Amino acid sequence: DAESKLAFASAMAGDHRHAKQALDQLAELGDLEYQMLTRIEDQYEELYRHIEAVSDIAVSDDEQYVAAAGLRTLLVWQAKTGRIVHRHRLKGQQLRCVAFQPNGHLLVWGGQSGELFFKDIGNANERLRRLEFGEAINVIRFSPDADQVLAAGEKGKLAVWEIDGDQPLFAGKVTSASIAGADFAGPRRVMLADDEGQLSFFDLETETNEEFYRFGRSGFVSLDVGDQFDRFVAGTFSGPLMFGSLTDADTIQIYRQGDGPMLDVAIWDEQDAFVGSALYGSLQIVKLPSMVKRTHHTYFQGRGQFTVSRKSGRILIGGGDGSVVAIQTSQRPGTIATNQGDVLDL
């Protein structure tokens, strides 16, 4: 009927608010169609709502806190209660990135202002700490051992600090293009992806930048390196993703998709997969090394940034409408009991 069609069409388009409204109208029927539609929609759960479009999102490893950077406002929620425990607003300056320290609650964020902000969430006695980067910041990353943090951004600038240090171990211009993605690729090495289509490695010891791969069709917009420093995934403005080994450019494979620029990517080591979210409202989980798309999720309309909650195996997405949505990625089939027998819902 009309409500069933509306519920299904809304869920597939990522309009989960209208999908739930339509399902509420069907609830009293409780038939097979309603149960199957409910199973589709139950993959998605809106946890929190930001007052602005979300530009980046992070979750602490113990899942106690979730942080979302809006256009100008950072909000941090206590996951269990949904209570906002920290708020920070920059007037007239766009926020672009936020990250939690591995195995801790230290949160770092930044953006257009060129400042990094440090705050130990849950520690009321620690004051907000600021470090000057000097250019608009596009990416913030912690090293896997949690001892260092990097920032990279406009005009090819990169800086690396010790967690407790006020002076950078390195700060300077390392490429002529703006850096769209960066991540630690070893104890003293950083992988960079710029908006002119270059992947490169910057050596912190020698302070030299060496080109690794060049994609001639468009620039890069995102990058992530696996925790073991063995593989990477990078998203491009034109849509394709690059995946390969950090030691051999000839291993790079191109994964093509049609949902627009891949604004956010991540290696999901526990699932032996990578995840990517595109501008036009889709999130894809791709199995490695086969490069076969395992699942394809739509979410609340608008640009989506995501983070993998490794403890629970969920993916949290910050949507263009300000929603923070959890996606259940379990592939287990379910059984729906009916008067005519059981139906296996795949």
Short mmCIF file of C-alpha atoms in Angstrom, two decimals, residues 30-318:
data_model
loop_
_atom_site.label_atom_id
_atom_site.label_comp_id
_atom_site.label_asym_id
_atom_site.label_seq_id
_atom_site.Cartn_x
_atom_site.Cartn_y
_atom_site.Cartn_z
CA GLY A 30 2.10 -6.08 12.15
CA ASP A 31 2.18 -8.10 8.92
CA LEU A 32 5.15 -9.59 7.07
CA GLU A 33 5.64 -6.49 4.95
CA TYR A 34 5.79 -4.28 8.05
CA GLN A 35 8.26 -6.61 9.77
CA MET A 36 10.59 -6.71 6.76
CA LEU A 37 10.48 -2.93 6.37
CA THR A 38 11.16 -2.54 10.08
CA ARG A 39 14.23 -4.78 9.79
CA ILE A 40 15.58 -2.51 7.07
CA GLU A 41 14.99 0.64 9.07
CA ASP A 42 16.27 -0.81 12.36
CA GLN A 43 19.79 -0.83 10.91
CA TYR A 44 19.75 2.93 11.47
CA GLU A 45 19.45 4.70 14.81
CA GLU A 46 19.63 8.45 15.28
CA LEU A 47 21.67 8.95 18.45
CA TYR A 48 22.13 12.70 18.70
CA ARG A 49 21.39 15.86 16.78
CA HIS A 50 23.79 18.70 16.12
CA ILE A 51 22.53 22.23 15.54
CA GLU A 52 24.66 22.45 12.35
CA ALA A 53 25.72 20.25 9.45
CA VAL A 54 28.40 17.84 10.70
CA SER A 55 31.84 18.32 9.13
CA ASP A 56 33.64 15.56 11.10
CA ILE A 57 32.90 13.02 13.83
CA ALA A 58 34.91 10.98 16.35
CA VAL A 59 34.24 8.41 19.09
CA SER A 60 36.51 7.49 21.99
CA ASP A 61 37.85 3.93 21.93
CA ASP A 62 35.88 2.99 25.06
CA GLU A 63 32.73 4.52 23.49
CA GLN A 64 32.11 6.82 26.44
CA TYR A 65 32.10 9.97 24.32
CA VAL A 66 31.07 11.00 20.81
CA ALA A 67 32.25 14.31 19.33
CA ALA A 68 30.91 16.08 16.23
CA ALA A 69 32.31 19.22 14.65
CA GLY A 70 29.67 21.36 13.00
CA LEU A 71 30.30 24.32 10.75
CA ARG A 72 31.33 26.47 13.72
CA THR A 73 30.36 24.50 16.85
CA LEU A 74 31.92 21.41 18.44
CA LEU A 75 29.60 19.26 20.55
CA VAL A 76 30.63 16.29 22.72
CA TRP A 77 28.01 13.89 24.06
CA GLN A 78 28.27 11.35 26.84
CA ALA A 79 27.30 8.26 24.86
CA LYS A 80 25.30 6.49 27.57
CA THR A 81 23.10 9.42 28.60
CA GLY A 82 23.12 11.58 25.45
CA ARG A 83 24.04 14.57 27.61
CA ILE A 84 26.23 17.28 26.07
CA VAL A 85 29.38 17.45 28.21
CA HIS A 86 31.42 19.94 26.17
CA ARG A 87 30.61 22.71 23.71
CA HIS A 88 33.02 24.99 21.86
CA ARG A 89 32.10 27.61 19.26
CA LEU A 90 34.32 29.56 16.88
CA LYS A 91 32.67 32.73 15.61
CA GLY A 92 33.08 33.16 11.87
CA GLN A 93 35.52 30.24 11.57
CA GLN A 94 34.60 26.88 10.04
CA LEU A 95 35.53 23.70 11.92
CA ARG A 96 36.77 20.87 9.71
CA CYS A 97 38.22 18.03 11.79
CA VAL A 98 38.13 16.35 15.19
CA ALA A 99 39.92 13.30 16.65
CA PHE A 100 40.13 11.38 19.93
CA GLN A 101 43.48 10.13 21.23
CA PRO A 102 43.65 6.30 21.00
CA ASN A 103 42.75 4.63 24.31
CA GLY A 104 42.00 7.98 25.91
CA HIS A 105 39.65 10.95 26.15
CA LEU A 106 41.96 13.69 24.88
CA LEU A 107 40.12 15.44 22.05
CA VAL A 108 41.77 17.62 19.41
CA TRP A 109 39.93 19.72 16.83
CA GLY A 110 40.60 22.53 14.37
CA GLY A 111 39.69 24.12 11.08
CA GLN A 112 39.72 27.40 9.21
CA SER A 113 41.18 29.44 12.07
CA GLY A 114 44.51 27.60 11.92
CA GLU A 115 44.43 26.74 15.63
CA LEU A 116 44.44 23.31 17.28
CA PHE A 117 42.35 22.93 20.42
CA PHE A 118 43.11 20.24 23.04
CA LYS A 119 40.69 19.16 25.77
CA ASP A 120 40.66 16.11 28.05
CA ILE A 121 36.94 15.30 27.98
CA GLY A 122 35.55 14.39 31.39
CA ASN A 123 38.36 16.18 33.24
CA ALA A 124 36.83 19.41 34.48
CA ASN A 125 40.12 20.56 36.01
CA GLU A 126 42.01 20.65 32.72
CA ARG A 127 41.75 23.89 30.79
CA LEU A 128 41.42 24.18 27.03
CA ARG A 129 44.86 24.22 25.37
CA ARG A 130 45.58 25.91 22.03
CA LEU A 131 48.42 25.47 19.54
CA GLU A 132 49.01 27.64 16.50
CA PHE A 133 49.23 25.93 13.09
CA GLY A 134 49.16 29.05 10.95
CA GLU A 135 47.03 27.85 8.01
CA ALA A 136 43.54 26.43 7.66
CA ILE A 137 43.55 22.83 8.94
CA ASN A 138 42.01 20.03 6.85
CA VAL A 139 43.04 16.95 8.83
CA ILE A 140 44.12 15.96 12.35
CA ARG A 141 45.50 12.49 13.15
CA PHE A 142 47.03 10.74 16.16
CA SER A 143 49.81 8.20 15.82
CA PRO A 144 48.65 4.64 16.68
CA ASP A 145 50.82 4.69 19.84
CA ALA A 146 49.00 7.91 20.87
CA ASP A 147 52.28 9.76 21.50
CA GLN A 148 52.09 12.21 18.60
CA VAL A 149 49.48 14.25 16.73
CA LEU A 150 49.70 15.80 13.27
CA ALA A 151 47.83 18.57 11.50
CA ALA A 152 47.89 19.29 7.77
CA GLY A 153 46.06 21.72 5.55
CA GLU A 154 46.14 24.62 3.16
CA LYS A 155 49.23 25.76 1.26
CA GLY A 156 50.90 22.37 1.75
CA LYS A 157 51.65 22.85 5.45
CA LEU A 158 52.28 19.95 7.85
CA ALA A 159 53.08 20.00 11.58
CA VAL A 160 53.72 17.22 14.11
CA TRP A 161 53.74 17.56 17.92
CA GLU A 162 54.39 15.35 20.90
CA ILE A 163 51.11 15.06 22.82
CA ASP A 164 52.31 17.20 25.75
CA GLY A 165 54.58 19.49 23.75
CA ASP A 166 53.94 23.10 22.83
CA GLN A 167 56.67 23.28 20.19
CA PRO A 168 56.30 21.12 17.05
CA LEU A 169 58.76 18.38 16.19
CA PHE A 170 58.33 19.62 12.64
CA ALA A 171 56.33 22.43 11.02
CA GLY A 172 56.60 23.67 7.47
CA LYS A 173 55.46 23.62 3.86
CA VAL A 174 56.06 20.18 2.36
CA THR A 175 54.19 20.41 -0.97
CA SER A 176 52.94 23.12 -3.31
CA ALA A 177 49.32 21.90 -3.18
CA SER A 178 46.85 21.92 -0.30
CA ILE A 179 46.90 18.73 1.76
CA ALA A 180 43.46 17.07 1.87
CA GLY A 181 44.46 13.87 3.69
CA ALA A 182 47.34 12.83 5.96
CA ASP A 183 48.14 9.95 8.29
CA PHE A 184 51.08 8.41 10.08
CA ALA A 185 52.76 5.75 7.90
CA GLY A 186 55.44 4.69 10.38
CA PRO A 187 57.27 5.96 13.48
CA ARG A 188 58.88 8.88 11.61
CA ARG A 189 56.95 8.98 8.35
CA VAL A 190 53.70 10.65 7.22
CA MET A 191 51.64 9.79 4.13
CA LEU A 192 50.06 12.78 2.36
CA ALA A 193 47.28 13.14 -0.23
CA ASP A 194 46.90 16.54 -1.91
CA ASP A 195 44.28 18.27 -4.02
CA GLU A 196 46.43 17.99 -7.17
CA GLY A 197 46.31 14.17 -7.21
CA GLN A 198 49.61 13.31 -5.54
CA LEU A 199 50.26 10.68 -2.86
CA SER A 200 53.60 11.14 -1.15
CA PHE A 201 55.62 10.20 1.93
CA PHE A 202 57.20 12.83 4.16
CA ASP A 203 60.20 11.69 6.21
CA LEU A 204 60.38 13.51 9.55
CA GLU A 205 64.05 12.61 9.99
CA THR A 206 65.35 13.98 6.68
CA GLU A 207 62.46 16.47 6.19
CA THR A 208 62.01 15.37 2.58
CA ASN A 209 58.82 14.61 0.66
CA GLU A 210 58.89 11.85 -1.97
CA GLU A 211 56.13 11.23 -4.51
CA PHE A 212 54.62 7.73 -4.31
CA TYR A 213 51.75 7.85 -6.82
CA ARG A 214 49.97 10.42 -8.98
CA PHE A 215 46.34 10.24 -10.09
CA GLY A 216 46.03 12.49 -13.12
CA ARG A 217 42.24 12.79 -13.33
CA SER A 218 41.49 14.69 -10.11
CA GLY A 219 42.77 15.57 -6.68
CA PHE A 220 42.46 13.58 -3.47
CA VAL A 221 39.98 14.51 -0.74
CA SER A 222 40.60 11.83 1.93
CA LEU A 223 43.18 9.29 3.15
CA ASP A 224 43.60 6.59 5.80
CA VAL A 225 46.49 4.25 6.61
CA GLY A 226 46.01 0.89 8.36
CA ASP A 227 47.15 0.58 11.97
CA GLN A 228 49.95 -1.79 10.93
CA PHE A 229 51.31 0.72 8.38
CA ASP A 230 50.86 -1.88 5.65
CA ARG A 231 48.04 -0.54 3.43
CA PHE A 232 46.08 2.61 2.66
CA VAL A 233 42.88 3.85 1.06
CA ALA A 234 42.40 7.28 -0.51
CA GLY A 235 39.30 8.98 -1.92
CA THR A 236 39.28 11.31 -4.92
CA PHE A 237 37.17 14.30 -5.89
CA SER A 238 36.03 12.56 -9.09
CA GLY A 239 34.81 9.49 -7.15
CA PRO A 240 37.25 6.55 -7.54
CA LEU A 241 39.09 5.20 -4.48
CA MET A 242 42.69 4.01 -4.45
CA PHE A 243 43.72 1.05 -2.32
CA GLY A 244 47.14 -0.56 -2.05
CA SER A 245 50.32 -1.36 -0.18
CA LEU A 246 52.50 1.39 1.28
CA THR A 247 55.61 -0.28 -0.10
CA ASP A 248 54.72 -0.73 -3.78
CA ALA A 249 52.75 1.68 -5.98
CA ASP A 250 52.21 -1.12 -8.51
CA THR A 251 49.82 -2.80 -6.05
CA ILE A 252 47.38 0.11 -6.14
CA GLN A 253 43.88 -0.88 -7.24
CA ILE A 254 41.16 1.54 -8.32
CA TYR A 255 37.64 1.04 -6.97
CA ARG A 256 35.04 2.96 -8.98
CA GLN A 257 31.68 4.12 -7.64
CA GLY A 258 29.13 6.66 -8.82
CA ASP A 259 28.03 8.56 -5.73
CA GLY A 260 30.32 11.56 -6.06
CA PRO A 261 33.49 12.60 -4.23
CA MET A 262 34.60 10.19 -1.48
CA LEU A 263 34.83 12.68 1.36
CA ASP A 264 35.81 10.23 4.09
CA VAL A 265 37.57 6.84 4.03
CA ALA A 266 38.91 4.37 6.61
CA ILE A 267 40.73 1.04 6.72
CA TRP A 268 38.67 -1.26 8.99
CA ASP A 269 41.36 -3.73 10.01
CA GLU A 270 39.08 -5.84 12.24
CA GLN A 271 36.74 -6.53 9.30
CA ASP A 272 39.48 -6.71 6.64
CA ALA A 273 37.62 -4.04 4.69
CA PHE A 274 37.62 -0.36 3.89
CA VAL A 275 34.76 2.08 4.32
CA GLY A 276 33.98 5.17 2.27
CA SER A 277 31.29 7.85 2.43
CA ALA A 278 30.38 9.88 -0.64
CA LEU A 279 29.01 13.38 -1.07
CA TYR A 280 25.67 12.19 -2.43
CA GLY A 281 24.58 10.30 0.67
CA SER A 282 25.97 6.76 0.58
CA LEU A 283 28.31 4.71 2.73
CA GLN A 284 30.02 1.64 1.28
CA ILE A 285 31.86 -1.22 2.99
CA VAL A 286 34.22 -2.98 0.59
CA LYS A 287 35.79 -6.36 1.39
CA LEU A 288 39.55 -6.77 1.01
CA PRO A 289 41.49 -7.88 -0.88
CA SER A 290 38.72 -8.87 -3.35
CA MET A 291 37.41 -5.27 -3.61
CA VAL A 292 33.84 -6.64 -3.58
CA LYS A 293 31.24 -4.25 -2.17
CA ARG A 294 29.81 -5.95 0.92
CA THR A 295 27.14 -3.43 1.91
CA HIS A 296 25.82 -0.11 0.70
CA HIS A 297 23.99 2.15 3.15
CA THR A 298 22.10 5.37 2.64
CA TYR A 299 21.71 7.80 5.52
CA PHE A 300 20.21 11.17 6.37
CA GLN A 301 20.56 13.40 3.34
CA GLY A 302 23.59 15.56 2.86
CA ARG A 303 27.32 15.27 3.18
CA GLY A 304 28.34 12.48 5.54
CA GLN A 305 31.45 12.05 7.65
CA PHE A 306 31.83 8.80 9.60
CA THR A 307 33.87 7.01 12.24
CA VAL A 308 34.12 3.31 13.01
CA SER A 309 33.21 2.42 16.58
CA ARG A 310 35.56 -0.56 16.83
CA LYS A 311 34.33 -1.82 20.21
CA SER A 312 30.72 -2.38 19.07
CA GLY A 313 31.33 -2.78 15.33
CA ARG A 314 28.98 0.10 14.51
CA ILE A 315 29.60 2.98 12.13
CA LEU A 316 28.62 6.47 13.28
CA ILE A 317 27.75 8.99 10.58
CA GLY A 318 27.42 12.74 10.93
#
